[in-house]
XYZ file of C-alpha atoms in Angstrom:
629
model
C 55.083 -32.736 32.828
C 53.524 -35.184 30.376
C 54.883 -38.293 28.732
C 55.743 -36.404 25.560
C 57.704 -33.812 27.572
C 59.715 -36.540 29.339
C 60.486 -38.140 25.985
C 61.657 -34.815 24.607
C 63.805 -34.087 27.677
C 65.414 -37.533 27.981
C 64.026 -40.063 25.530
C 66.655 -42.742 26.253
C 66.110 -42.649 30.010
C 62.321 -42.659 29.710
C 62.346 -45.622 27.336
C 64.808 -47.440 29.590
C 62.459 -46.971 32.556
C 59.530 -48.304 30.569
C 61.561 -51.284 29.374
C 62.679 -52.092 32.918
C 59.116 -51.987 34.237
C 57.983 -54.244 31.435
C 60.759 -56.830 31.619
C 61.227 -56.924 35.399
C 57.633 -56.652 36.513
C 54.808 -56.535 33.955
C 55.746 -59.443 31.680
C 56.617 -61.875 34.547
C 53.301 -61.055 36.206
C 51.390 -61.665 32.962
C 53.139 -65.030 32.583
C 52.358 -65.945 36.203
C 48.662 -65.474 35.477
C 48.935 -67.681 32.403
C 48.789 -64.736 30.030
C 50.763 -64.288 26.829
C 52.200 -61.044 25.509
C 50.959 -60.977 21.921
C 52.987 -57.975 20.818
C 54.510 -54.713 21.916
C 52.691 -51.660 20.551
C 54.728 -48.475 20.792
C 54.801 -47.701 24.512
C 52.286 -50.406 25.388
C 51.502 -54.054 24.842
C 48.663 -56.431 24.030
C 48.286 -59.613 26.100
C 45.798 -62.497 26.010
C 44.503 -64.642 28.861
C 42.489 -67.850 28.866
C 40.598 -66.580 31.944
C 39.075 -63.122 32.233
C 39.258 -63.403 36.032
C 43.015 -63.908 35.805
C 43.313 -61.002 33.366
C 41.627 -58.623 35.827
C 43.588 -59.945 38.800
C 46.798 -59.447 36.858
C 45.790 -55.912 35.836
C 45.029 -54.903 39.420
C 48.398 -56.196 40.624
C 50.158 -54.407 37.742
C 48.617 -51.061 38.715
C 49.277 -51.531 42.444
C 52.826 -52.684 41.767
C 53.566 -49.819 39.386
C 52.443 -47.324 42.029
C 54.880 -48.896 44.498
C 57.750 -48.953 41.984
C 57.358 -45.239 41.171
C 56.577 -43.952 44.660
C 60.017 -42.371 45.197
C 59.725 -40.155 42.107
C 58.056 -36.710 42.025
C 54.349 -37.144 41.130
C 54.723 -35.295 37.813
C 57.403 -37.726 36.652
C 55.791 -41.014 37.627
C 54.995 -43.400 34.806
C 51.442 -44.665 35.001
C 49.806 -47.311 32.864
C 46.326 -47.344 31.374
C 44.728 -50.767 30.994
C 41.681 -51.845 28.974
C 40.286 -55.384 29.284
C 37.781 -57.069 27.002
C 36.356 -60.557 26.669
C 35.622 -60.954 22.984
C 36.078 -62.727 19.685
C 39.540 -62.834 18.156
C 41.319 -64.841 15.494
C 44.771 -66.312 16.046
C 47.273 -66.187 13.222
C 50.031 -68.725 12.627
C 52.629 -66.071 13.525
C 51.055 -65.605 16.968
C 49.340 -62.310 16.222
C 45.631 -61.793 16.887
C 43.047 -59.430 15.463
C 39.308 -58.817 15.356
C 36.614 -56.804 17.112
C 37.812 -58.047 20.490
C 41.139 -56.257 20.010
C 39.493 -53.027 18.799
C 37.240 -52.932 21.873
C 40.217 -53.448 24.202
C 42.081 -50.612 22.444
C 39.114 -48.256 22.863
C 38.810 -49.107 26.561
C 42.519 -48.481 27.126
C 42.108 -44.982 25.698
C 39.235 -44.315 28.130
C 41.156 -45.397 31.230
C 42.789 -42.799 33.439
C 46.544 -43.073 34.073
C 46.890 -45.787 36.700
C 43.368 -47.011 35.987
C 41.575 -50.014 34.508
C 38.488 -50.050 32.287
C 36.713 -53.330 31.474
C 34.019 -54.107 28.913
C 30.459 -55.152 29.624
C 31.196 -58.768 28.684
C 34.089 -58.750 31.157
C 31.851 -57.253 33.834
C 29.181 -59.905 33.269
C 31.701 -62.752 33.655
C 33.197 -61.263 36.830
C 29.946 -61.286 38.775
C 30.373 -63.381 41.921
C 33.969 -64.297 41.058
C 35.947 -61.329 42.405
C 35.385 -59.085 45.407
C 36.100 -56.087 43.250
C 34.230 -52.745 43.147
C 33.237 -51.717 39.612
C 31.370 -48.597 38.528
C 29.531 -48.001 35.253
C 31.458 -45.623 32.955
C 28.844 -45.316 30.219
C 28.310 -46.779 26.768
C 31.046 -46.150 24.217
C 31.275 -46.133 20.444
C 33.958 -48.466 19.130
C 35.491 -48.348 15.674
C 33.895 -50.698 13.161
C 31.275 -51.960 15.678
C 27.649 -50.848 15.279
C 26.481 -51.509 18.846
C 27.496 -49.405 21.843
C 29.939 -51.105 24.212
C 29.372 -50.915 27.975
C 32.396 -49.799 29.989
C 33.109 -50.237 33.722
C 35.824 -48.618 35.832
C 37.693 -50.792 38.344
C 37.738 -48.947 41.682
C 41.277 -49.325 42.957
C 40.644 -46.713 45.664
C 37.621 -48.495 47.113
C 37.432 -51.300 49.619
C 40.358 -53.686 49.963
C 40.996 -56.056 47.109
C 42.309 -59.363 48.411
C 43.646 -62.121 46.261
C 46.990 -63.819 46.132
C 49.436 -64.304 43.328
C 49.132 -67.870 42.264
C 49.720 -70.460 39.626
C 46.851 -71.763 37.534
C 46.455 -74.750 35.277
C 47.749 -74.168 31.748
C 44.921 -74.158 29.214
C 45.327 -75.132 25.600
C 44.952 -72.534 22.832
C 43.002 -72.933 19.619
C 43.958 -71.415 16.292
C 40.549 -69.703 16.127
C 39.348 -68.534 19.538
C 35.651 -67.923 20.168
C 36.177 -65.679 23.200
C 39.432 -64.609 24.822
C 40.335 -62.133 27.553
C 42.459 -59.322 26.122
C 44.485 -56.845 28.151
C 45.772 -53.745 26.357
C 48.230 -51.574 28.244
C 49.587 -48.132 27.392
C 51.955 -45.691 29.082
C 51.099 -42.279 30.515
C 52.567 -39.879 33.050
C 50.666 -38.035 35.765
C 47.489 -37.429 33.798
C 49.152 -36.921 30.411
C 46.923 -37.600 27.433
C 47.313 -40.467 24.984
C 48.357 -38.098 22.228
C 51.945 -36.910 22.015
C 52.667 -33.544 20.461
C 55.750 -32.720 18.436
C 57.972 -29.734 19.003
C 56.020 -27.588 16.552
C 52.518 -26.180 17.078
C 49.791 -28.591 15.956
C 48.500 -28.053 12.423
C 44.953 -26.754 11.915
C 43.952 -30.204 10.653
C 45.327 -33.632 11.542
C 47.859 -34.669 8.897
C 47.729 -38.236 7.580
C 50.595 -39.950 5.770
C 50.236 -43.219 3.850
C 53.250 -45.475 3.283
C 53.471 -48.121 0.546
C 52.572 -51.599 1.772
C 55.707 -53.677 2.338
C 56.194 -56.936 0.433
C 58.476 -59.800 1.593
C 61.999 -59.836 0.224
C 62.205 -61.850 -2.972
C 58.465 -61.705 -3.590
C 56.866 -61.359 -7.026
C 57.647 -57.830 -8.324
C 53.928 -57.383 -8.905
C 53.448 -57.561 -5.136
C 55.662 -54.509 -4.584
C 53.766 -52.666 -7.303
C 50.526 -53.655 -5.613
C 51.862 -52.220 -2.337
C 52.215 -48.824 -3.972
C 48.855 -49.160 -5.683
C 47.096 -49.913 -2.386
C 48.663 -46.829 -0.822
C 47.394 -44.766 -3.764
C 43.892 -46.181 -3.275
C 43.966 -45.290 0.419
C 45.099 -41.743 -0.356
C 42.223 -41.442 -2.835
C 39.659 -42.495 -0.232
C 41.106 -40.335 2.541
C 41.255 -37.261 0.328
C 37.453 -37.261 0.085
C 37.125 -35.942 3.646
C 37.826 -32.422 4.901
C 38.428 -33.322 8.549
C 42.128 -33.993 7.897
C 44.763 -33.335 5.250
C 46.761 -36.025 3.435
C 50.445 -35.774 2.604
C 51.252 -36.179 -1.073
C 52.378 -39.510 -2.447
C 55.916 -38.389 -3.207
C 56.449 -36.954 0.269
C 55.222 -40.034 2.140
C 56.808 -42.623 -0.168
C 60.237 -41.047 0.344
C 60.170 -42.331 3.932
C 59.490 -45.964 3.077
C 63.057 -47.155 3.801
C 63.759 -44.861 6.764
C 64.174 -46.352 10.252
C 60.899 -45.761 12.123
C 59.258 -43.935 9.194
C 56.136 -43.027 11.200
C 58.127 -41.057 13.759
C 60.244 -39.430 11.037
C 57.108 -38.338 9.172
C 55.788 -36.836 12.379
C 58.956 -34.973 13.243
C 59.853 -33.761 9.755
C 56.511 -33.456 7.936
C 54.120 -32.763 10.814
C 52.199 -36.017 10.294
C 49.756 -36.825 13.079
C 48.717 -40.283 11.869
C 50.501 -42.744 9.607
C 48.930 -45.617 7.672
C 51.244 -48.527 6.954
C 50.838 -52.178 6.073
C 52.338 -55.306 4.594
C 51.395 -57.889 1.999
C 51.656 -61.675 1.965
C 50.771 -63.812 -1.036
C 50.339 -67.521 -1.659
C 48.730 -69.561 -4.389
C 45.485 -69.574 -2.400
C 45.127 -66.063 -1.035
C 46.458 -62.553 -0.819
C 46.560 -60.938 2.609
C 46.921 -57.234 3.320
C 47.504 -56.134 6.915
C 47.033 -52.442 7.689
C 47.481 -50.381 10.836
C 47.026 -46.785 11.895
C 49.944 -45.399 13.901
C 50.226 -42.348 16.143
C 53.249 -40.620 14.625
C 54.213 -39.115 17.977
C 54.138 -42.171 20.233
C 54.395 -45.026 17.741
C 51.216 -46.449 19.307
C 49.047 -48.639 17.115
C 45.572 -47.073 17.188
C 43.724 -49.433 14.860
C 44.455 -52.453 12.690
C 42.667 -54.768 10.294
C 43.416 -57.545 7.816
C 41.935 -58.159 4.406
C 41.998 -61.483 2.571
C 40.987 -62.275 -0.957
C 41.901 -64.799 -3.649
C 44.763 -63.744 -5.914
C 43.780 -62.510 -9.346
C 44.345 -59.767 -11.856
C 46.849 -57.333 -10.309
C 45.153 -54.218 -11.678
C 41.747 -55.325 -10.387
C 43.263 -56.151 -7.002
C 44.857 -52.733 -6.789
C 41.652 -50.845 -7.538
C 39.259 -52.949 -5.476
C 41.418 -53.731 -2.459
C 42.947 -50.256 -2.310
C 39.503 -48.657 -2.186
C 38.202 -51.181 0.315
C 41.148 -50.749 2.705
C 41.075 -46.989 2.233
C 37.426 -46.781 3.231
C 38.043 -48.929 6.317
C 40.893 -46.639 7.394
C 38.641 -43.633 6.666
C 35.566 -44.787 8.562
C 36.784 -47.204 11.239
C 40.279 -45.871 11.858
C 40.778 -42.143 11.483
C 37.327 -40.714 12.197
C 36.926 -42.427 15.606
C 40.530 -41.659 16.532
C 40.425 -37.917 15.904
C 36.917 -37.644 17.404
C 38.133 -39.310 20.588
C 41.004 -36.842 20.681
C 38.651 -33.871 20.455
C 36.003 -35.138 22.878
C 38.279 -35.175 25.915
C 39.192 -31.482 25.833
C 37.408 -28.274 26.963
C 35.504 -26.497 24.192
C 37.504 -23.291 24.581
C 40.659 -25.219 23.639
C 39.197 -26.681 20.443
C 39.647 -25.352 16.941
C 37.046 -25.344 14.184
C 37.805 -28.856 12.956
C 37.602 -30.456 16.405
C 34.312 -28.690 17.097
C 32.991 -29.925 13.748
C 33.921 -33.484 14.750
C 31.932 -33.131 17.963
C 29.004 -31.720 15.981
C 29.232 -34.705 13.643
C 28.861 -37.042 16.624
C 25.490 -35.476 17.412
C 24.146 -36.697 14.073
C 24.410 -40.286 15.299
C 21.845 -39.804 18.089
C 18.874 -38.728 15.914
C 17.079 -36.615 18.525
C 15.813 -33.048 18.529
C 18.133 -32.179 21.411
C 21.268 -33.695 19.864
C 20.557 -31.943 16.552
C 20.247 -28.579 18.308
C 23.469 -29.252 20.229
C 25.246 -30.199 17.000
C 24.134 -26.945 15.339
C 25.438 -24.990 18.325
C 28.828 -26.737 18.062
C 29.054 -26.247 14.274
C 28.195 -22.555 14.591
C 30.864 -22.207 17.269
C 33.329 -23.866 14.885
C 32.518 -21.278 12.221
C 33.290 -18.453 14.642
C 36.806 -19.930 14.850
C 37.095 -20.404 11.073
C 34.268 -19.098 8.845
C 35.702 -21.043 5.876
C 35.867 -24.417 7.641
C 34.442 -26.850 5.094
C 34.049 -29.587 7.705
C 31.962 -27.284 9.913
C 29.868 -26.034 6.982
C 29.153 -29.572 5.804
C 28.064 -30.766 9.241
C 25.971 -27.635 9.822
C 24.152 -28.171 6.527
C 23.581 -31.835 7.369
C 22.149 -30.879 10.766
C 19.791 -28.295 9.241
C 18.652 -31.016 6.848
C 17.906 -33.238 9.840
C 15.785 -30.464 11.335
C 13.798 -30.156 8.104
C 13.306 -33.893 7.568
C 12.383 -34.683 11.175
C 10.377 -31.536 11.921
C 12.704 -30.513 14.742
C 12.426 -26.785 13.911
C 10.118 -24.455 11.942
C 10.447 -25.759 8.398
C 10.822 -22.476 6.524
C 13.583 -21.215 8.805
C 15.508 -24.507 8.877
C 15.147 -25.014 5.113
C 16.461 -21.520 4.396
C 19.462 -22.100 6.662
C 20.075 -25.473 5.026
C 20.095 -24.004 1.516
C 22.276 -21.027 2.469
C 24.843 -23.225 4.228
C 25.078 -25.749 1.388
C 25.411 -23.013 -1.232
C 28.266 -21.437 0.737
C 29.989 -24.801 1.066
C 29.844 -25.548 -2.670
C 31.138 -22.070 -3.484
C 34.110 -22.491 -1.140
C 34.746 -26.173 -1.950
C 33.788 -26.874 -5.583
C 35.621 -30.235 -5.517
C 34.163 -31.611 -2.287
C 31.860 -34.577 -3.106
C 29.933 -34.482 0.181
C 28.966 -30.884 -0.609
C 27.189 -32.090 -3.768
C 25.367 -34.830 -1.834
C 23.863 -32.120 0.335
C 23.216 -29.782 -2.607
C 21.337 -32.544 -4.457
C 19.231 -33.245 -1.352
C 18.444 -29.548 -0.958
C 17.502 -29.080 -4.612
C 15.367 -32.225 -4.580
C 13.547 -31.008 -1.469
C 13.060 -27.582 -3.053
C 11.534 -29.040 -6.221
C 14.369 -27.991 -8.524
C 14.633 -29.364 -12.044
C 15.750 -32.947 -12.553
C 18.753 -31.935 -14.612
C 20.137 -29.838 -11.749
C 19.774 -32.614 -9.177
C 21.190 -35.274 -11.498
C 24.127 -33.010 -12.370
C 24.935 -32.771 -8.657
C 24.755 -36.554 -8.260
C 26.925 -37.052 -11.344
C 29.457 -34.684 -9.816
C 29.620 -36.852 -6.684
C 30.458 -39.946 -8.752
C 32.982 -37.989 -10.801
C 34.814 -36.758 -7.683
C 34.663 -40.041 -5.728
C 34.210 -42.941 -8.171
C 35.365 -45.603 -5.690
C 33.956 -44.352 -2.385
C 31.291 -46.834 -1.221
C 29.436 -44.473 1.099
C 29.122 -41.738 -1.503
C 28.111 -44.185 -4.242
C 25.414 -45.551 -1.935
C 24.065 -42.049 -1.265
C 23.779 -41.406 -4.997
C 22.140 -44.791 -5.617
C 19.600 -44.067 -2.889
C 18.307 -40.970 -4.694
C 18.288 -42.131 -8.317
C 14.970 -44.083 -8.281
C 13.201 -40.858 -7.307
C 14.528 -39.365 -10.526
C 13.538 -42.258 -12.783
C 16.896 -44.113 -12.819
C 16.586 -47.340 -10.768
C 18.780 -49.301 -13.221
C 21.711 -46.933 -12.721
C 21.054 -46.992 -8.994
C 21.505 -50.768 -8.975
C 24.798 -50.488 -10.900
C 26.200 -47.937 -8.453
C 25.093 -49.909 -5.400
C 26.708 -53.074 -6.760
C 29.875 -51.074 -7.305
C 29.757 -49.693 -3.771
C 29.390 -53.187 -2.330
C 32.540 -54.333 -4.154
C 34.536 -51.688 -2.322
C 32.953 -52.389 1.066
C 31.279 -55.809 1.208
C 30.674 -55.473 4.946
C 28.639 -52.280 4.725
C 24.909 -52.846 5.185
C 23.045 -51.587 2.148
C 19.930 -53.688 2.797
C 17.232 -51.035 2.816
C 18.758 -49.410 -0.256
C 18.814 -52.812 -1.959
C 15.133 -53.308 -1.154
C 14.244 -49.868 -2.434
C 16.116 -50.250 -5.723
C 14.975 -53.833 -6.337
C 11.423 -52.791 -5.583
C 11.451 -50.090 -8.250
C 12.996 -52.601 -10.662
C 9.959 -54.858 -10.006
C 12.154 -57.530 -8.399
C 9.559 -58.180 -5.723
C 10.469 -61.822 -5.103
C 14.091 -60.832 -4.476
C 12.935 -58.266 -1.958
C 10.721 -60.543 0.110
C 13.052 -63.566 0.002
C 15.927 -61.528 1.388
C 13.789 -60.038 4.165
C 12.405 -63.460 5.113
C 15.981 -64.576 5.806
C 16.560 -61.788 8.330
C 16.769 -62.762 11.976
C 16.073 -59.269 13.295
C 14.061 -57.218 10.767
C 13.137 -53.594 11.427
C 10.286 -51.388 10.319
C 11.777 -50.596 6.886
C 12.012 -54.341 6.316
C 8.388 -54.689 7.409
C 7.349 -52.016 4.912
C 9.157 -53.474 1.903
C 7.981 -57.007 2.707
C 4.405 -55.693 2.920
C 4.614 -53.861 -0.396
C 6.490 -56.716 -2.069
C 3.894 -59.320 -1.108
C 1.130 -56.880 -2.108
C 2.583 -56.713 -5.624
C 3.127 -60.497 -5.737
C -0.550 -61.061 -4.911
C 0.090 -63.071 -1.731
C -2.404 -61.545 0.736
C -1.799 -63.941 3.648
C 1.922 -63.203 3.866
C 1.276 -59.546 3.121
C -1.104 -59.326 6.094
C 1.478 -60.733 8.501
C 4.100 -58.172 7.517
C 1.550 -55.365 7.284
C 0.499 -55.930 10.894
C 4.108 -55.767 12.030
C 4.656 -52.563 10.084
C 1.507 -50.792 11.301
C 2.316 -51.700 14.908
C 5.826 -50.280 14.543
C 4.826 -47.175 12.523
C 1.092 -46.461 12.920
C 1.119 -42.944 11.438
C 2.934 -43.775 8.174
C 1.386 -42.893 4.828
C 2.360 -42.364 1.193
C 2.299 -38.624 1.847
C 4.691 -38.955 4.768
C 7.005 -41.239 2.786
C 7.752 -38.509 0.238
C 7.663 -35.580 2.648
C 11.221 -35.407 4.005
C 13.073 -35.108 0.703
C 10.392 -33.987 -1.704
C 8.078 -35.889 -4.023
C 9.155 -38.069 -6.945
C 10.432 -35.961 -9.818
C 8.430 -35.767 -13.089
C 10.967 -38.162 -14.666
C 10.023 -40.793 -12.055
C 6.305 -40.943 -12.891
C 6.417 -44.745 -13.266
C 8.181 -45.183 -9.937
C 5.689 -42.887 -8.194
C 2.769 -44.770 -9.674
C 4.231 -48.100 -8.512
C 4.788 -46.781 -4.992
C 1.274 -45.385 -4.749
C -0.275 -48.543 -6.226
C 1.591 -50.680 -3.693
C 0.257 -48.615 -0.792
C -3.269 -49.042 -2.139
C -2.892 -52.826 -2.606
C -1.457 -53.156 0.903
C -4.256 -51.110 2.454
C -1.886 -48.412 3.687
C -3.148 -44.802 3.666
C -2.252 -42.424 0.876
C -2.761 -39.206 2.819
C -1.952 -38.148 6.362
C -4.613 -36.809 8.699
C -4.738 -33.066 9.501
C -3.471 -33.856 12.989
C -0.500 -35.802 11.582
C 0.313 -32.978 9.165
C 0.589 -30.618 12.133
C 2.298 -32.866 14.690
C 4.728 -34.598 12.298
C 5.517 -31.478 10.238
C 4.670 -33.328 7.014
C 5.091 -31.423 3.775
C 1.569 -31.653 2.259
C 0.944 -33.054 -1.210
C -1.456 -30.947 -3.338
C -3.659 -33.975 -4.105
C -3.907 -34.812 -0.403
C -4.673 -31.220 0.499
C -7.587 -31.371 -1.938
C -8.749 -34.688 -0.438
C -8.640 -33.313 3.122
C -10.593 -30.238 1.991
C -13.286 -32.453 0.455
C -13.499 -34.513 3.632
C -13.771 -31.395 5.785
C -16.501 -30.015 3.513
C -18.485 -33.246 3.627
C -18.378 -33.240 7.440
C -19.790 -29.705 7.529
């Protein structure tokens, strides 16, 4: 019996049990360890502590105490709690709420914990060393929504050696409005191994269903604010509709639930919604704030949240810009990680095509030959479940492209599979913008005419005019088709919708082809942790500026990080510059020459790196071979 089954059998009694545990035991214990309950979240809660040691001590006592309180019940009916603990950056609001990466990490760790278990972050682990006689075991590195780095996770061993510490009082510490680092404890309910996700009475739909509610405005607020709330919901729906890994309820259906008690649960029960996006607006003379959260329609659990601030201004501009920005955040940092987590914890034979496609998509983030092969296997398996699955076809095409670009498989075979898969996808999904991204890449690689490739890229912009990721993909390709000015316009537009997204290497590339060399090098010089692409563009930029001393410094860094790079290799993965980009090709080649970087790869590099040879370099290698003989 899982938590959802208990709720269905006797919801009132189950909720009463949870409430009693919380009020009689959990909350007093949190207060005793100088913690503060920030908010209740569905069947769980979020608490903050000034001391991470106290947070862990409190968590251990909560789990041991809960086991004692439920010991008389049959094992299948015992309520167990999952606890995630993180020491991280948060921001305190005047209303007592907190948000930030620290909260998102704690939420991810709570999902990873077993019922009755505790998972702590790497920062928590580091601060516990020597302070608690507590066995901890490494649970791997985890991806966390909206955070680029992997987060270390450690499991608290409650079944190991004895854990001895007493309940105690500690000195009250003051709280700041903005906290640099705070211990966060996130707790959620489960029963006897039940999963986080709660199913409704009906069979699950083939795709997760997302509903978006209008953002709520305070009573008596400017009427424009209520209109903005609807406009933001429309912008989110527009962004979410780009993907094929979920379906989105229509505006009219979702908006009809705006005034219902517990609209998220009602949407789940009556419309089959899996996830619900809701939010609220606050406005002053100085700023407009939009708070958004992603809710599990079955449990009411908050899965993700974020806040967006900006100065007030033109209402129409706010609606378009902020709606797209929030929508993309929900799309990339909220829903994708949530539904991927849901799929990753289940046996493959229980997964449908969409879940298998999500797991295949994860393999793209590793960038290895082995992960690419595993992703292809998963995507092919997905297509045996549903041959028309657009999500599986898209990921399969993207993985074949990775094989071609990285030389992970025989080029002719992988390229043929890539082209066949993408063509099938476009035929089945003629209004899917990601399909045209892949089609443009395939046609560019295959040397198709400029007008065909540019028509595909235009189609992407037509279908998703406000999607920052798609706009950035189009901007990335345009200089190779003689359109760097348009590329800059699209990239600037993408950055308006997602200012936090890193477009740096695309900025360098576009500015370089616009001859803005000083802009390129000045921006790279400000970096604290440049990578090899930064080294390359700094080298080429200083070469064009005629500053050999600075060029030599960056050139050495680049050659050390990428010793087998050449002009020929730079154009190999996606095909050479098109005929319309003759000026851009000449600039690129001239920059390599001025920087002393090789034009052509060696015969050994052609073979080992699976480089697509350029005719002029083939002729040069033939001349060299002839001269040696």
